[in-house]
Amino acid sequence: MVKVLFVCLGNICRSPLAEAVFNKLIAEKGLTRHISCDSAGTSDYHIGEPPDRRTLDMVGQYKLHLDHRGRQFSIQDFTDFDYIITMDRRNREDVKALMNHHTHSPKVFLMRNFDDRQEEPDVPDPYWSGKEGFEHVYQILQRSCQKLLAHIVREHKLGSSDFSV
Ligand code: 4NP
């Protein structure tokens, strides 16, 4: 099983939405036995909380499924996951700062490394924005998750038949 962890700051907006988008793609491609994902936040701001109401609105609007409670990223995640996908450069720095003393090194990427319309390196934090901010984040995640999945399928020779990069 290839395990992917999406990481943002609060774990109530971007990373749980990424988890929901990625899970839908995994299911559509018939890869649920091969790939799984979860999400976490670098902060302890929203531990145990459900996703933001506006995240759940996106989940409903795009017919995704999400059952998640906020949790904080921990060093155990370096052992438990193969890929750590951070939403912005600050998240990546925070993750990498914890990583220094660990021999097991999952691959750490920025989400937008996989976005073919990468206007900027970060998935913008929508927390202080309105619905349009969440819509923008959803579009970025939809594009990026498709490419991430294609990357993993290639790297791990999972060979989904109807896969186009
Ligand atoms: P997220 O968004 O990192 O995408 O979950 C945020 C959620 C909460 C806060 C900041 C960003 N906050 O400051 O509480």
PDB file of C-alpha atoms and ligand atoms in Angstrom:
ATOM      1  CA  MET A   1       0.000   0.000   0.000  1.00  0.00           C
ATOM      2  CA  VAL A   2       1.370   3.418  -0.979  1.00  0.00           C
ATOM      3  CA  LYS A   3       0.480   5.930   1.726  1.00  0.00           C
ATOM      4  CA  VAL A   4       0.134   9.656   1.104  1.00  0.00           C
ATOM      5  CA  LEU A   5      -0.216  12.368   3.745  1.00  0.00           C
ATOM      6  CA  PHE A   6      -1.453  15.851   2.816  1.00  0.00           C
ATOM      7  CA  VAL A   7      -0.269  18.596   5.171  1.00  0.00           C
ATOM      8  CA  CYS A   8      -1.395  22.186   5.731  1.00  0.00           C
ATOM      9  CA  LEU A   9      -1.437  24.519   8.737  1.00  0.00           C
ATOM     10  CA  GLY A  10      -4.813  23.973  10.388  1.00  0.00           C
ATOM     11  CA  ASN A  11      -5.935  20.661   8.834  1.00  0.00           C
ATOM     12  CA  ILE A  12      -9.455  22.000   8.400  1.00  0.00           C
ATOM     13  CA  CYS A  13      -9.317  23.604   4.916  1.00  0.00           C
ATOM     14  CA  ARG A  14      -6.728  22.644   2.308  1.00  0.00           C
ATOM     15  CA  SER A  15      -5.322  19.262   3.363  1.00  0.00           C
ATOM     16  CA  PRO A  16      -8.656  17.586   4.211  1.00  0.00           C
ATOM     17  CA  LEU A  17     -10.022  18.828   0.885  1.00  0.00           C
ATOM     18  CA  ALA A  18      -6.944  17.368  -0.847  1.00  0.00           C
ATOM     19  CA  GLU A  19      -7.635  14.084   0.970  1.00  0.00           C
ATOM     20  CA  ALA A  20     -11.237  14.075  -0.286  1.00  0.00           C
ATOM     21  CA  VAL A  21     -10.255  14.950  -3.881  1.00  0.00           C
ATOM     22  CA  PHE A  22      -7.477  12.338  -3.933  1.00  0.00           C
ATOM     23  CA  ASN A  23      -9.702   9.628  -2.456  1.00  0.00           C
ATOM     24  CA  LYS A  24     -12.267  10.194  -5.196  1.00  0.00           C
ATOM     25  CA  LEU A  25      -9.583   9.882  -7.884  1.00  0.00           C
ATOM     26  CA  ILE A  26      -8.189   6.725  -6.264  1.00  0.00           C
ATOM     27  CA  ALA A  27     -11.671   5.192  -6.257  1.00  0.00           C
ATOM     28  CA  GLU A  28     -12.404   6.239  -9.849  1.00  0.00           C
ATOM     29  CA  LYS A  29      -9.190   4.594 -11.013  1.00  0.00           C
ATOM     30  CA  GLY A  30      -9.858   1.396  -9.069  1.00  0.00           C
ATOM     31  CA  LEU A  31      -6.746   1.871  -6.941  1.00  0.00           C
ATOM     32  CA  THR A  32      -8.181   1.709  -3.408  1.00  0.00           C
ATOM     33  CA  ARG A  33      -6.299  -1.518  -2.683  1.00  0.00           C
ATOM     34  CA  HIS A  34      -3.011   0.113  -3.655  1.00  0.00           C
ATOM     35  CA  ILE A  35      -3.066   3.735  -2.484  1.00  0.00           C
ATOM     36  CA  SER A  36      -4.451   5.392   0.649  1.00  0.00           C
ATOM     37  CA  CYS A  37      -4.251   8.902   2.064  1.00  0.00           C
ATOM     38  CA  ASP A  38      -4.780  10.985   5.182  1.00  0.00           C
ATOM     39  CA  SER A  39      -4.199  14.611   6.181  1.00  0.00           C
ATOM     40  CA  ALA A  40      -2.667  16.525   9.073  1.00  0.00           C
ATOM     41  CA  GLY A  41      -1.828  20.073  10.166  1.00  0.00           C
ATOM     42  CA  THR A  42       1.481  21.469  11.319  1.00  0.00           C
ATOM     43  CA  SER A  43      -0.319  23.463  14.049  1.00  0.00           C
ATOM     44  CA  ASP A  44      -2.344  22.275  17.021  1.00  0.00           C
ATOM     45  CA  TYR A  45      -5.093  24.857  16.376  1.00  0.00           C
ATOM     46  CA  HIS A  46      -7.895  22.501  15.373  1.00  0.00           C
ATOM     47  CA  ILE A  47      -7.103  19.091  16.826  1.00  0.00           C
ATOM     48  CA  GLY A  48     -10.219  16.935  17.003  1.00  0.00           C
ATOM     49  CA  GLU A  49     -12.354  19.409  15.066  1.00  0.00           C
ATOM     50  CA  PRO A  50     -14.332  18.641  11.914  1.00  0.00           C
ATOM     51  CA  PRO A  51     -13.263  20.347   8.680  1.00  0.00           C
ATOM     52  CA  ASP A  52     -14.228  23.984   8.117  1.00  0.00           C
ATOM     53  CA  ARG A  53     -17.861  24.487   7.049  1.00  0.00           C
ATOM     54  CA  ARG A  54     -16.681  25.889   3.701  1.00  0.00           C
ATOM     55  CA  THR A  55     -14.502  22.803   3.092  1.00  0.00           C
ATOM     56  CA  LEU A  56     -17.570  20.649   3.700  1.00  0.00           C
ATOM     57  CA  ASP A  57     -19.519  22.819   1.253  1.00  0.00           C
ATOM     58  CA  MET A  58     -16.935  21.975  -1.430  1.00  0.00           C
ATOM     59  CA  VAL A  59     -17.164  18.299  -0.477  1.00  0.00           C
ATOM     60  CA  GLY A  60     -20.931  18.432  -1.010  1.00  0.00           C
ATOM     61  CA  GLN A  61     -20.772  20.515  -4.165  1.00  0.00           C
ATOM     62  CA  TYR A  62     -18.308  18.196  -5.896  1.00  0.00           C
ATOM     63  CA  LYS A  63     -19.790  14.968  -4.536  1.00  0.00           C
ATOM     64  CA  LEU A  64     -16.721  13.986  -2.573  1.00  0.00           C
ATOM     65  CA  HIS A  65     -16.586  12.024   0.662  1.00  0.00           C
ATOM     66  CA  LEU A  66     -14.747  13.212   3.762  1.00  0.00           C
ATOM     67  CA  ASP A  67     -14.721  11.779   7.257  1.00  0.00           C
ATOM     68  CA  HIS A  68     -11.884  13.501   9.086  1.00  0.00           C
ATOM     69  CA  ARG A  69     -11.032  15.175  12.370  1.00  0.00           C
ATOM     70  CA  GLY A  70      -8.183  17.648  12.681  1.00  0.00           C
ATOM     71  CA  ARG A  71      -4.912  16.169  13.823  1.00  0.00           C
ATOM     72  CA  GLN A  72      -1.412  17.511  14.193  1.00  0.00           C
ATOM     73  CA  PHE A  73       1.473  16.245  12.101  1.00  0.00           C
ATOM     74  CA  SER A  74       3.873  14.136  14.172  1.00  0.00           C
ATOM     75  CA  ILE A  75       7.251  12.493  13.642  1.00  0.00           C
ATOM     76  CA  GLN A  76       5.485   9.118  13.551  1.00  0.00           C
ATOM     77  CA  ASP A  77       4.158  10.248  10.159  1.00  0.00           C
ATOM     78  CA  PHE A  78       7.672   9.958   8.730  1.00  0.00           C
ATOM     79  CA  THR A  79       7.474   6.238   9.422  1.00  0.00           C
ATOM     80  CA  ASP A  80       3.855   5.752   8.456  1.00  0.00           C
ATOM     81  CA  PHE A  81       3.771   7.523   5.061  1.00  0.00           C
ATOM     82  CA  ASP A  82       5.606   7.206   1.757  1.00  0.00           C
ATOM     83  CA  TYR A  83       4.726  10.668   0.448  1.00  0.00           C
ATOM     84  CA  ILE A  84       4.182  13.889   2.385  1.00  0.00           C
ATOM     85  CA  ILE A  85       2.528  16.542   0.238  1.00  0.00           C
ATOM     86  CA  THR A  86       2.530  20.007   1.777  1.00  0.00           C
ATOM     87  CA  MET A  87       0.206  22.778   0.688  1.00  0.00           C
ATOM     88  CA  ASP A  88       2.698  25.626   0.960  1.00  0.00           C
ATOM     89  CA  ARG A  89       6.369  26.374   1.490  1.00  0.00           C
ATOM     90  CA  ARG A  90       5.908  27.172   5.150  1.00  0.00           C
ATOM     91  CA  ASN A  91       4.287  23.778   5.777  1.00  0.00           C
ATOM     92  CA  ARG A  92       7.180  22.156   3.945  1.00  0.00           C
ATOM     93  CA  GLU A  93       9.746  23.996   6.069  1.00  0.00           C
ATOM     94  CA  ASP A  94       7.939  22.989   9.242  1.00  0.00           C
ATOM     95  CA  VAL A  95       7.833  19.345   8.162  1.00  0.00           C
ATOM     96  CA  LYS A  96      11.459  19.337   7.061  1.00  0.00           C
ATOM     97  CA  ALA A  97      12.568  20.899  10.338  1.00  0.00           C
ATOM     98  CA  LEU A  98      11.159  17.869  12.153  1.00  0.00           C
ATOM     99  CA  MET A  99      12.603  15.477   9.610  1.00  0.00           C
ATOM    100  CA  ASN A 100      16.283  16.122  10.251  1.00  0.00           C
ATOM    101  CA  HIS A 101      16.909  13.339  12.700  1.00  0.00           C
ATOM    102  CA  HIS A 102      14.945  10.642  10.984  1.00  0.00           C
ATOM    103  CA  THR A 103      16.512   7.925   8.939  1.00  0.00           C
ATOM    104  CA  HIS A 104      13.306   6.951   7.189  1.00  0.00           C
ATOM    105  CA  SER A 105      12.693   9.692   4.666  1.00  0.00           C
ATOM    106  CA  PRO A 106       9.382   9.781   2.901  1.00  0.00           C
ATOM    107  CA  LYS A 107       9.301  11.896  -0.217  1.00  0.00           C
ATOM    108  CA  VAL A 108       8.269  15.457   0.617  1.00  0.00           C
ATOM    109  CA  PHE A 109       6.734  17.537  -2.177  1.00  0.00           C
ATOM    110  CA  LEU A 110       4.839  20.760  -2.564  1.00  0.00           C
ATOM    111  CA  MET A 111       1.317  20.090  -3.844  1.00  0.00           C
ATOM    112  CA  ARG A 112       1.793  22.573  -6.682  1.00  0.00           C
ATOM    113  CA  ASN A 113       4.865  20.747  -7.951  1.00  0.00           C
ATOM    114  CA  PHE A 114       2.161  18.660  -9.626  1.00  0.00           C
ATOM    115  CA  ASP A 115       0.095  21.576 -10.927  1.00  0.00           C
ATOM    116  CA  ASP A 116       0.615  22.210 -14.634  1.00  0.00           C
ATOM    117  CA  ARG A 117      -0.848  25.707 -14.161  1.00  0.00           C
ATOM    118  CA  GLN A 118       1.524  26.626 -11.366  1.00  0.00           C
ATOM    119  CA  GLU A 119       1.117  30.412 -11.168  1.00  0.00           C
ATOM    120  CA  GLU A 120       2.728  30.378  -7.721  1.00  0.00           C
ATOM    121  CA  PRO A 121       4.364  27.672  -5.572  1.00  0.00           C
ATOM    122  CA  ASP A 122       1.746  27.573  -2.815  1.00  0.00           C
ATOM    123  CA  VAL A 123      -1.844  26.445  -2.494  1.00  0.00           C
ATOM    124  CA  PRO A 124      -3.132  29.721  -1.005  1.00  0.00           C
ATOM    125  CA  ASP A 125      -4.582  29.586   2.484  1.00  0.00           C
ATOM    126  CA  PRO A 126      -8.340  30.156   2.034  1.00  0.00           C
ATOM    127  CA  TYR A 127      -9.136  30.471   5.740  1.00  0.00           C
ATOM    128  CA  TRP A 128      -9.586  34.240   5.670  1.00  0.00           C
ATOM    129  CA  SER A 129     -11.244  34.292   2.255  1.00  0.00           C
ATOM    130  CA  GLY A 130     -14.798  33.688   1.102  1.00  0.00           C
ATOM    131  CA  LYS A 131     -16.276  30.869  -0.917  1.00  0.00           C
ATOM    132  CA  GLU A 132     -14.284  31.911  -3.997  1.00  0.00           C
ATOM    133  CA  GLY A 133     -11.049  31.137  -2.131  1.00  0.00           C
ATOM    134  CA  PHE A 134     -12.221  27.601  -1.485  1.00  0.00           C
ATOM    135  CA  GLU A 135     -13.352  27.206  -5.084  1.00  0.00           C
ATOM    136  CA  HIS A 136      -9.891  28.323  -6.254  1.00  0.00           C
ATOM    137  CA  VAL A 137      -8.234  25.847  -3.869  1.00  0.00           C
ATOM    138  CA  TYR A 138     -10.508  23.051  -5.109  1.00  0.00           C
ATOM    139  CA  GLN A 139      -9.513  23.722  -8.737  1.00  0.00           C
ATOM    140  CA  ILE A 140      -5.805  23.663  -7.838  1.00  0.00           C
ATOM    141  CA  LEU A 141      -6.230  20.436  -5.872  1.00  0.00           C
ATOM    142  CA  GLN A 142      -8.210  18.778  -8.626  1.00  0.00           C
ATOM    143  CA  ARG A 143      -5.452  19.463 -11.185  1.00  0.00           C
ATOM    144  CA  SER A 144      -2.582  18.661  -8.823  1.00  0.00           C
ATOM    145  CA  CYS A 145      -4.053  15.455  -7.400  1.00  0.00           C
ATOM    146  CA  GLN A 146      -4.531  14.027 -10.884  1.00  0.00           C
ATOM    147  CA  LYS A 147      -0.857  14.558 -11.667  1.00  0.00           C
ATOM    148  CA  LEU A 148       0.230  13.300  -8.256  1.00  0.00           C
ATOM    149  CA  LEU A 149      -1.757  10.120  -8.788  1.00  0.00           C
ATOM    150  CA  ALA A 150      -0.232   9.664 -12.240  1.00  0.00           C
ATOM    151  CA  HIS A 151       3.225  10.130 -10.692  1.00  0.00           C
ATOM    152  CA  ILE A 152       2.589   7.486  -8.017  1.00  0.00           C
ATOM    153  CA  VAL A 153       1.097   5.058 -10.519  1.00  0.00           C
ATOM    154  CA  ARG A 154       4.234   5.446 -12.640  1.00  0.00           C
ATOM    155  CA  GLU A 155       6.708   5.273  -9.760  1.00  0.00           C
ATOM    156  CA  HIS A 156       5.113   2.186  -8.229  1.00  0.00           C
ATOM    157  CA  LYS A 157       4.138   0.530 -11.516  1.00  0.00           C
ATOM    158  CA  LEU A 158       0.512   0.270 -10.440  1.00  0.00           C
ATOM    159  CA  GLY A 159      -0.574   0.332 -14.087  1.00  0.00           C
ATOM    160  CA  SER A 160      -4.140   1.574 -13.950  1.00  0.00           C
ATOM    161  CA  SER A 161      -5.452   0.819 -17.439  1.00  0.00           C
ATOM    162  CA  ASP A 162      -7.450   3.992 -18.076  1.00  0.00           C
ATOM    163  CA  PHE A 163      -4.767   6.340 -16.903  1.00  0.00           C
ATOM    164  CA  SER A 164      -3.639   9.357 -18.848  1.00  0.00           C
ATOM    165  CA  VAL A 165      -0.995  11.734 -17.558  1.00  0.00           C
TER     166      VAL A 165
HETATM  167  P1  4NP B   1      -5.657  25.239   6.451  1.00  0.00           P
HETATM  168  O1  4NP B   1      -6.286  26.675   6.753  1.00  0.00           O
HETATM  169  O2  4NP B   1      -4.209  25.306   6.870  1.00  0.00           O
HETATM  170  O3  4NP B   1      -5.817  25.101   4.971  1.00  0.00           O
HETATM  171  O4  4NP B   1      -6.466  24.231   7.243  1.00  0.00           O
HETATM  172  C1  4NP B   1      -6.211  27.295   8.002  1.00  0.00           C
HETATM  173  C2  4NP B   1      -7.092  26.936   8.998  1.00  0.00           C
HETATM  174  C3  4NP B   1      -7.038  27.576  10.219  1.00  0.00           C
HETATM  175  C4  4NP B   1      -6.095  28.554  10.434  1.00  0.00           C
HETATM  176  C5  4NP B   1      -5.208  28.916   9.443  1.00  0.00           C
HETATM  177  C6  4NP B   1      -5.260  28.267   8.217  1.00  0.00           C
HETATM  178  N1  4NP B   1      -6.064  29.225  11.703  1.00  0.00           N
HETATM  179  O5  4NP B   1      -5.260  30.173  11.832  1.00  0.00           O
HETATM  180  O6  4NP B   1      -6.798  28.850  12.602  1.00  0.00           O
END
